[in-house]
Amino acid sequence: MDCGSIFSRFSSNESAKEDINYDDIFIGSDEAEEVSRIEHLRQTKLNNNLSLVFLNLTANTEKRIEQRIAPVSFIYSDTLLITYTSTKGFVTEHLLKKWQSQLTSFEYIIAYSILTIYTHYIKELKSIKDKINQLDQAARKTTENKELFRLADAERDIVYLDHTLKDQHDTLEVLWRNKTFLNKLEDDSLVYDIQLRQRHADKMIRIYRDLLETIGGLFSDMMDNNLNHLMKYLDSAALGISIPALISGIWGMNTGGLPGKDSALGFFIIIVLAMILATIVAIYLSKKDFSK
């Protein structure tokens, strides 16, 4: 097991025995792909026990999103609460420092942990909104690879967060149906706050995912539009070049009757005539509105 992982043990009965195989319960609990879940532990003497796994988001923005998603696991019973996470400081900095006076029971510890986790997600989604605003402005001005890479990174982050929150939503639905847990918590306002932040995060995910799809479409439309303008320019340039080529081709025929064939200045006259006609065509094409 990762030596950087953090265990916290809370007990209302010091004589409570732990007949728990931690290696079986916490296997894979340091991975972003861990599944959020709630289940009863079998083959244990703990009464009214539950195993809970939620997925937290760390504040280390220098890492990729999958490296920042860290499971927070709980073993909860009438007399014992054990927390496990690979995130250093989750209990001491985020829970005890902010909510210490409210952590009067196991149920409050779990509830405020969930509240803290969703606070982290909402904060991250707000930072993604800033990136979306920047991408929206960039999509109207440029189609550089750098901006496309930023768009891909933002979409990747949203995909991870979307699947994580959907998975966690199912776990919370089961927890809110657990009457024993709710009766011991006895705090409807706290449950409401958690559900409110949950809905807030879910709505932000849906909106931002749609916005990223719109911006991706805008990038594609801008690239198509730029390509169309380039093709129009190349077609116009080809037409302008074809005028002197046509004139020189006609005067290059080995047939009689062509004007200027006996003049020493005939070559220069043809060059000047070709340049004049090419200039007239170029001016006409530059003023023509191809969008109509």
Short mmCIF file of C-alpha atoms in Angstrom, two decimals:
data_model
loop_
_atom_site.label_atom_id
_atom_site.label_comp_id
_atom_site.label_asym_id
_atom_site.label_seq_id
_atom_site.Cartn_x
_atom_site.Cartn_y
_atom_site.Cartn_z
CA MET A 1 0.00 0.00 0.00
CA ASP A 2 1.27 3.50 -0.83
CA CYS A 3 3.36 4.84 2.01
CA GLY A 4 1.96 8.29 1.32
CA SER A 5 -1.56 7.18 2.09
CA ILE A 6 -3.26 8.56 5.20
CA PHE A 7 -5.31 6.60 7.74
CA SER A 8 -7.47 8.31 10.36
CA ARG A 9 -9.26 6.32 13.04
CA PHE A 10 -12.15 7.62 15.16
CA SER A 11 -13.75 5.40 17.78
CA SER A 12 -16.55 5.88 20.28
CA ASN A 13 -15.54 2.65 22.01
CA GLU A 14 -11.85 2.10 22.65
CA SER A 15 -12.43 -1.62 23.07
CA ALA A 16 -13.94 -1.94 19.62
CA LYS A 17 -12.17 -4.69 17.73
CA GLU A 18 -11.22 -4.32 14.11
CA ASP A 19 -11.57 -7.61 12.27
CA ILE A 20 -11.06 -5.88 8.94
CA ASN A 21 -8.79 -6.82 6.06
CA TYR A 22 -7.67 -3.39 4.89
CA ASP A 23 -5.78 -4.71 1.87
CA ASP A 24 -8.99 -6.15 0.42
CA ILE A 25 -11.07 -3.04 1.10
CA PHE A 26 -8.59 -0.38 0.01
CA ILE A 27 -7.12 -2.14 -3.01
CA GLY A 28 -6.96 0.35 -5.87
CA SER A 29 -7.90 3.21 -3.58
CA ASP A 30 -5.08 5.43 -4.85
CA GLU A 31 -6.29 5.40 -8.46
CA ALA A 32 -8.42 7.96 -10.30
CA GLU A 33 -10.37 5.12 -11.91
CA GLU A 34 -11.53 3.86 -8.51
CA VAL A 35 -15.32 3.48 -8.42
CA SER A 36 -17.37 5.52 -5.96
CA ARG A 37 -19.58 3.13 -4.04
CA ILE A 38 -21.41 2.27 -0.85
CA GLU A 39 -21.65 -1.29 0.45
CA HIS A 40 -22.00 -3.34 3.60
CA LEU A 41 -18.96 -5.19 4.90
CA ARG A 42 -19.39 -8.90 5.42
CA GLN A 43 -17.47 -11.16 7.74
CA THR A 44 -16.98 -8.45 10.36
CA LYS A 45 -18.33 -7.91 13.87
CA LEU A 46 -18.96 -4.19 13.35
CA ASN A 47 -22.63 -3.32 13.76
CA ASN A 48 -24.48 -1.33 11.08
CA ASN A 49 -21.29 -1.04 9.07
CA LEU A 50 -20.82 0.64 5.71
CA SER A 51 -17.90 0.98 3.35
CA LEU A 52 -18.01 4.32 1.53
CA VAL A 53 -15.77 5.53 -1.28
CA PHE A 54 -15.92 9.09 -2.61
CA LEU A 55 -13.62 10.78 -5.12
CA ASN A 56 -11.92 13.99 -4.08
CA LEU A 57 -10.11 16.52 -6.31
CA THR A 58 -6.80 17.89 -5.05
CA ALA A 59 -5.68 21.49 -5.55
CA ASN A 60 -2.42 20.63 -7.35
CA THR A 61 -3.24 22.18 -10.74
CA GLU A 62 0.22 21.37 -12.14
CA LYS A 63 -0.75 17.69 -12.43
CA ARG A 64 -3.07 16.14 -14.99
CA ILE A 65 -6.69 15.70 -13.96
CA GLU A 66 -6.44 11.92 -13.46
CA GLN A 67 -3.53 12.45 -11.07
CA ARG A 68 -5.57 14.92 -9.02
CA ILE A 69 -8.61 12.66 -8.48
CA ALA A 70 -8.01 10.85 -5.19
CA PRO A 71 -10.45 8.43 -3.55
CA VAL A 72 -11.48 9.07 0.05
CA SER A 73 -12.64 5.87 1.75
CA PHE A 74 -14.61 5.40 4.96
CA ILE A 75 -15.31 2.35 7.09
CA TYR A 76 -18.27 3.38 9.21
CA SER A 77 -20.11 1.58 12.00
CA ASP A 78 -21.83 2.35 15.31
CA THR A 79 -18.55 2.42 17.24
CA LEU A 80 -15.83 3.01 14.66
CA LEU A 81 -14.97 5.30 11.77
CA ILE A 82 -11.83 4.86 9.67
CA THR A 83 -10.88 7.19 6.83
CA TYR A 84 -8.32 6.42 4.17
CA THR A 85 -6.98 8.72 1.48
CA SER A 86 -3.78 9.32 -0.46
CA THR A 87 -4.38 13.09 -0.19
CA LYS A 88 -2.21 14.53 2.55
CA GLY A 89 -3.97 17.10 4.70
CA PHE A 90 -7.53 16.22 3.70
CA VAL A 91 -8.58 15.48 7.30
CA THR A 92 -6.31 17.94 9.15
CA GLU A 93 -6.48 20.92 6.77
CA HIS A 94 -9.85 20.64 5.07
CA LEU A 95 -11.97 19.07 7.82
CA LEU A 96 -10.52 19.77 11.25
CA LYS A 97 -9.30 23.25 10.36
CA LYS A 98 -12.60 24.42 8.88
CA TRP A 99 -15.32 22.31 10.52
CA GLN A 100 -13.78 21.10 13.79
CA SER A 101 -16.56 22.44 16.01
CA GLN A 102 -19.22 20.72 13.86
CA LEU A 103 -17.54 17.30 13.77
CA THR A 104 -19.44 15.92 16.76
CA SER A 105 -20.28 12.49 15.33
CA PHE A 106 -19.16 9.99 12.72
CA GLU A 107 -22.06 11.03 10.52
CA TYR A 108 -20.99 14.69 10.62
CA ILE A 109 -17.43 13.74 9.66
CA ILE A 110 -18.71 11.89 6.60
CA ALA A 111 -21.22 14.60 5.68
CA TYR A 112 -18.71 17.44 5.95
CA SER A 113 -16.20 15.38 3.99
CA ILE A 114 -18.73 15.11 1.16
CA LEU A 115 -19.45 18.84 1.41
CA THR A 116 -15.72 19.60 1.19
CA ILE A 117 -15.28 17.30 -1.80
CA TYR A 118 -18.04 19.02 -3.77
CA THR A 119 -16.60 22.41 -2.83
CA HIS A 120 -13.36 21.33 -4.50
CA TYR A 121 -15.20 20.25 -7.66
CA ILE A 122 -17.12 23.53 -7.91
CA LYS A 123 -13.89 25.51 -7.47
CA GLU A 124 -12.24 23.51 -10.26
CA LEU A 125 -15.24 23.94 -12.56
CA LYS A 126 -15.10 27.70 -12.05
CA SER A 127 -11.46 27.69 -13.17
CA ILE A 128 -12.47 25.64 -16.22
CA LYS A 129 -15.09 28.30 -16.99
CA ASP A 130 -12.29 30.89 -17.17
CA LYS A 131 -10.45 28.64 -19.64
CA ILE A 132 -13.63 28.27 -21.70
CA ASN A 133 -14.01 32.07 -21.89
CA GLN A 134 -10.41 32.37 -23.10
CA LEU A 135 -10.93 29.62 -25.68
CA ASP A 136 -14.11 31.28 -26.91
CA GLN A 137 -12.22 34.52 -27.58
CA ALA A 138 -9.32 32.65 -29.18
CA ALA A 139 -11.66 30.69 -31.48
CA ARG A 140 -12.91 33.97 -32.96
CA LYS A 141 -9.40 35.16 -33.80
CA THR A 142 -7.10 32.23 -34.45
CA THR A 143 -6.92 28.52 -35.24
CA GLU A 144 -3.40 27.98 -33.96
CA ASN A 145 -2.43 24.53 -32.73
CA LYS A 146 -1.74 25.93 -29.25
CA GLU A 147 -5.40 26.88 -28.79
CA LEU A 148 -6.59 23.56 -30.17
CA PHE A 149 -4.38 21.75 -27.66
CA ARG A 150 -5.87 23.87 -24.85
CA LEU A 151 -9.34 22.94 -26.08
CA ALA A 152 -8.43 19.25 -26.06
CA ASP A 153 -7.08 19.54 -22.49
CA ALA A 154 -10.25 21.28 -21.29
CA GLU A 155 -12.45 18.63 -22.92
CA ARG A 156 -10.34 15.92 -21.31
CA ASP A 157 -10.76 17.50 -17.87
CA ILE A 158 -14.52 17.79 -18.34
CA VAL A 159 -14.81 14.14 -19.39
CA TYR A 160 -13.02 12.96 -16.24
CA LEU A 161 -15.05 15.24 -13.98
CA ASP A 162 -18.33 14.32 -15.69
CA HIS A 163 -17.86 10.58 -15.26
CA THR A 164 -16.56 11.01 -11.71
CA LEU A 165 -19.54 13.10 -10.60
CA LYS A 166 -22.05 10.79 -12.30
CA ASP A 167 -20.50 7.84 -10.50
CA GLN A 168 -20.55 9.72 -7.20
CA HIS A 169 -24.16 10.81 -7.74
CA ASP A 170 -25.31 7.17 -7.63
CA THR A 171 -23.41 6.58 -4.37
CA LEU A 172 -25.02 9.60 -2.71
CA GLU A 173 -28.47 8.54 -3.84
CA VAL A 174 -27.99 5.27 -1.95
CA LEU A 175 -26.60 7.08 1.11
CA TRP A 176 -29.56 9.49 1.29
CA ARG A 177 -31.91 6.50 1.30
CA ASN A 178 -30.13 5.06 4.34
CA LYS A 179 -32.53 5.98 7.15
CA THR A 180 -30.13 4.91 9.89
CA PHE A 181 -27.45 7.31 8.69
CA LEU A 182 -29.90 10.21 8.24
CA ASN A 183 -31.51 9.66 11.63
CA LYS A 184 -28.12 9.74 13.36
CA LEU A 185 -27.08 12.82 11.39
CA GLU A 186 -30.28 14.72 12.22
CA ASP A 187 -29.31 17.74 10.13
CA ASP A 188 -31.59 18.31 7.17
CA SER A 189 -29.97 21.66 6.38
CA LEU A 190 -26.55 20.04 5.97
CA VAL A 191 -28.00 17.36 3.70
CA TYR A 192 -29.71 20.10 1.70
CA ASP A 193 -26.42 22.02 1.37
CA ILE A 194 -24.67 18.91 0.06
CA GLN A 195 -27.46 18.15 -2.41
CA LEU A 196 -27.47 21.79 -3.54
CA ARG A 197 -23.73 21.72 -4.27
CA GLN A 198 -24.18 18.38 -5.95
CA ARG A 199 -26.83 19.78 -8.31
CA HIS A 200 -24.71 22.89 -8.83
CA ALA A 201 -21.68 20.82 -9.89
CA ASP A 202 -23.79 18.58 -12.14
CA LYS A 203 -25.35 21.60 -13.87
CA MET A 204 -21.96 23.26 -14.36
CA ILE A 205 -20.63 20.08 -15.95
CA ARG A 206 -23.51 19.90 -18.44
CA ILE A 207 -23.26 23.57 -19.38
CA TYR A 208 -19.48 23.59 -19.77
CA ARG A 209 -19.48 20.39 -21.80
CA ASP A 210 -21.99 21.94 -24.22
CA LEU A 211 -19.93 25.13 -24.36
CA LEU A 212 -16.79 23.17 -25.22
CA GLU A 213 -18.65 21.37 -28.00
CA THR A 214 -19.81 24.75 -29.32
CA ILE A 215 -16.27 26.15 -29.21
CA GLY A 216 -14.95 23.04 -30.94
CA GLY A 217 -17.52 23.59 -33.68
CA LEU A 218 -16.49 27.25 -33.89
CA PHE A 219 -12.85 26.26 -34.38
CA SER A 220 -13.89 23.88 -37.19
CA ASP A 221 -16.06 26.53 -38.84
CA MET A 222 -13.27 29.10 -38.61
CA MET A 223 -10.80 26.68 -40.21
CA ASP A 224 -13.28 25.90 -43.00
CA ASN A 225 -13.90 29.60 -43.53
CA ASN A 226 -10.17 30.37 -43.68
CA LEU A 227 -9.68 27.52 -46.12
CA ASN A 228 -12.49 28.85 -48.32
CA HIS A 229 -10.91 32.31 -48.36
CA LEU A 230 -7.55 30.79 -49.23
CA MET A 231 -9.06 28.80 -52.11
CA LYS A 232 -10.79 31.94 -53.42
CA TYR A 233 -7.49 33.81 -53.29
CA LEU A 234 -5.65 31.02 -55.08
CA ASP A 235 -8.38 30.78 -57.74
CA SER A 236 -8.22 34.55 -58.26
CA ALA A 237 -4.42 34.46 -58.48
CA ALA A 238 -4.58 31.59 -60.97
CA LEU A 239 -7.09 33.52 -63.10
CA GLY A 240 -4.89 36.62 -63.05
CA ILE A 241 -1.82 34.61 -64.09
CA SER A 242 -3.74 32.84 -66.86
CA ILE A 243 -4.40 36.15 -68.72
CA PRO A 244 -0.77 36.87 -69.71
CA ALA A 245 -0.24 33.16 -70.31
CA LEU A 246 -3.18 33.14 -72.74
CA ILE A 247 -1.94 36.23 -74.59
CA SER A 248 1.63 34.96 -74.88
CA GLY A 249 0.32 31.62 -76.05
CA ILE A 250 -1.73 33.20 -78.82
CA TRP A 251 1.15 35.35 -80.02
CA GLY A 252 3.42 32.36 -79.91
CA MET A 253 1.49 30.50 -82.61
CA ASN A 254 3.40 29.90 -85.83
CA THR A 255 0.71 31.43 -88.04
CA GLY A 256 0.68 34.56 -90.15
CA GLY A 257 -1.41 37.66 -89.70
CA LEU A 258 -0.52 38.37 -86.05
CA PRO A 259 -0.03 42.10 -85.35
CA GLY A 260 3.47 43.19 -84.47
CA LYS A 261 5.19 40.11 -85.84
CA ASP A 262 7.45 42.23 -88.02
CA SER A 263 8.12 44.91 -85.37
CA ALA A 264 11.25 44.96 -83.22
CA LEU A 265 9.08 46.16 -80.32
CA GLY A 266 6.46 43.44 -80.75
CA PHE A 267 7.74 41.40 -77.79
CA PHE A 268 7.62 44.38 -75.43
CA ILE A 269 4.18 45.41 -76.68
CA ILE A 270 2.83 41.96 -75.86
CA ILE A 271 4.41 42.04 -72.38
CA VAL A 272 2.91 45.45 -71.60
CA LEU A 273 -0.51 44.42 -72.95
CA ALA A 274 -0.48 41.23 -70.88
CA MET A 275 0.48 43.14 -67.72
CA ILE A 276 -2.26 45.73 -68.28
CA LEU A 277 -4.94 43.08 -68.78
CA ALA A 278 -3.69 41.08 -65.78
CA THR A 279 -3.79 44.23 -63.61
CA ILE A 280 -7.34 45.04 -64.72
CA VAL A 281 -8.49 41.49 -63.92
CA ALA A 282 -6.71 41.57 -60.53
CA ILE A 283 -8.36 44.87 -59.57
CA TYR A 284 -11.76 43.55 -60.62
CA LEU A 285 -11.35 40.33 -58.64
CA SER A 286 -10.10 42.18 -55.54
CA LYS A 287 -13.27 44.30 -55.49
CA LYS A 288 -15.65 41.42 -56.19
CA ASP A 289 -17.67 40.15 -53.19
CA PHE A 290 -17.47 36.36 -53.35
CA SER A 291 -19.82 35.95 -50.37
CA LYS A 292 -22.89 36.81 -52.44
#
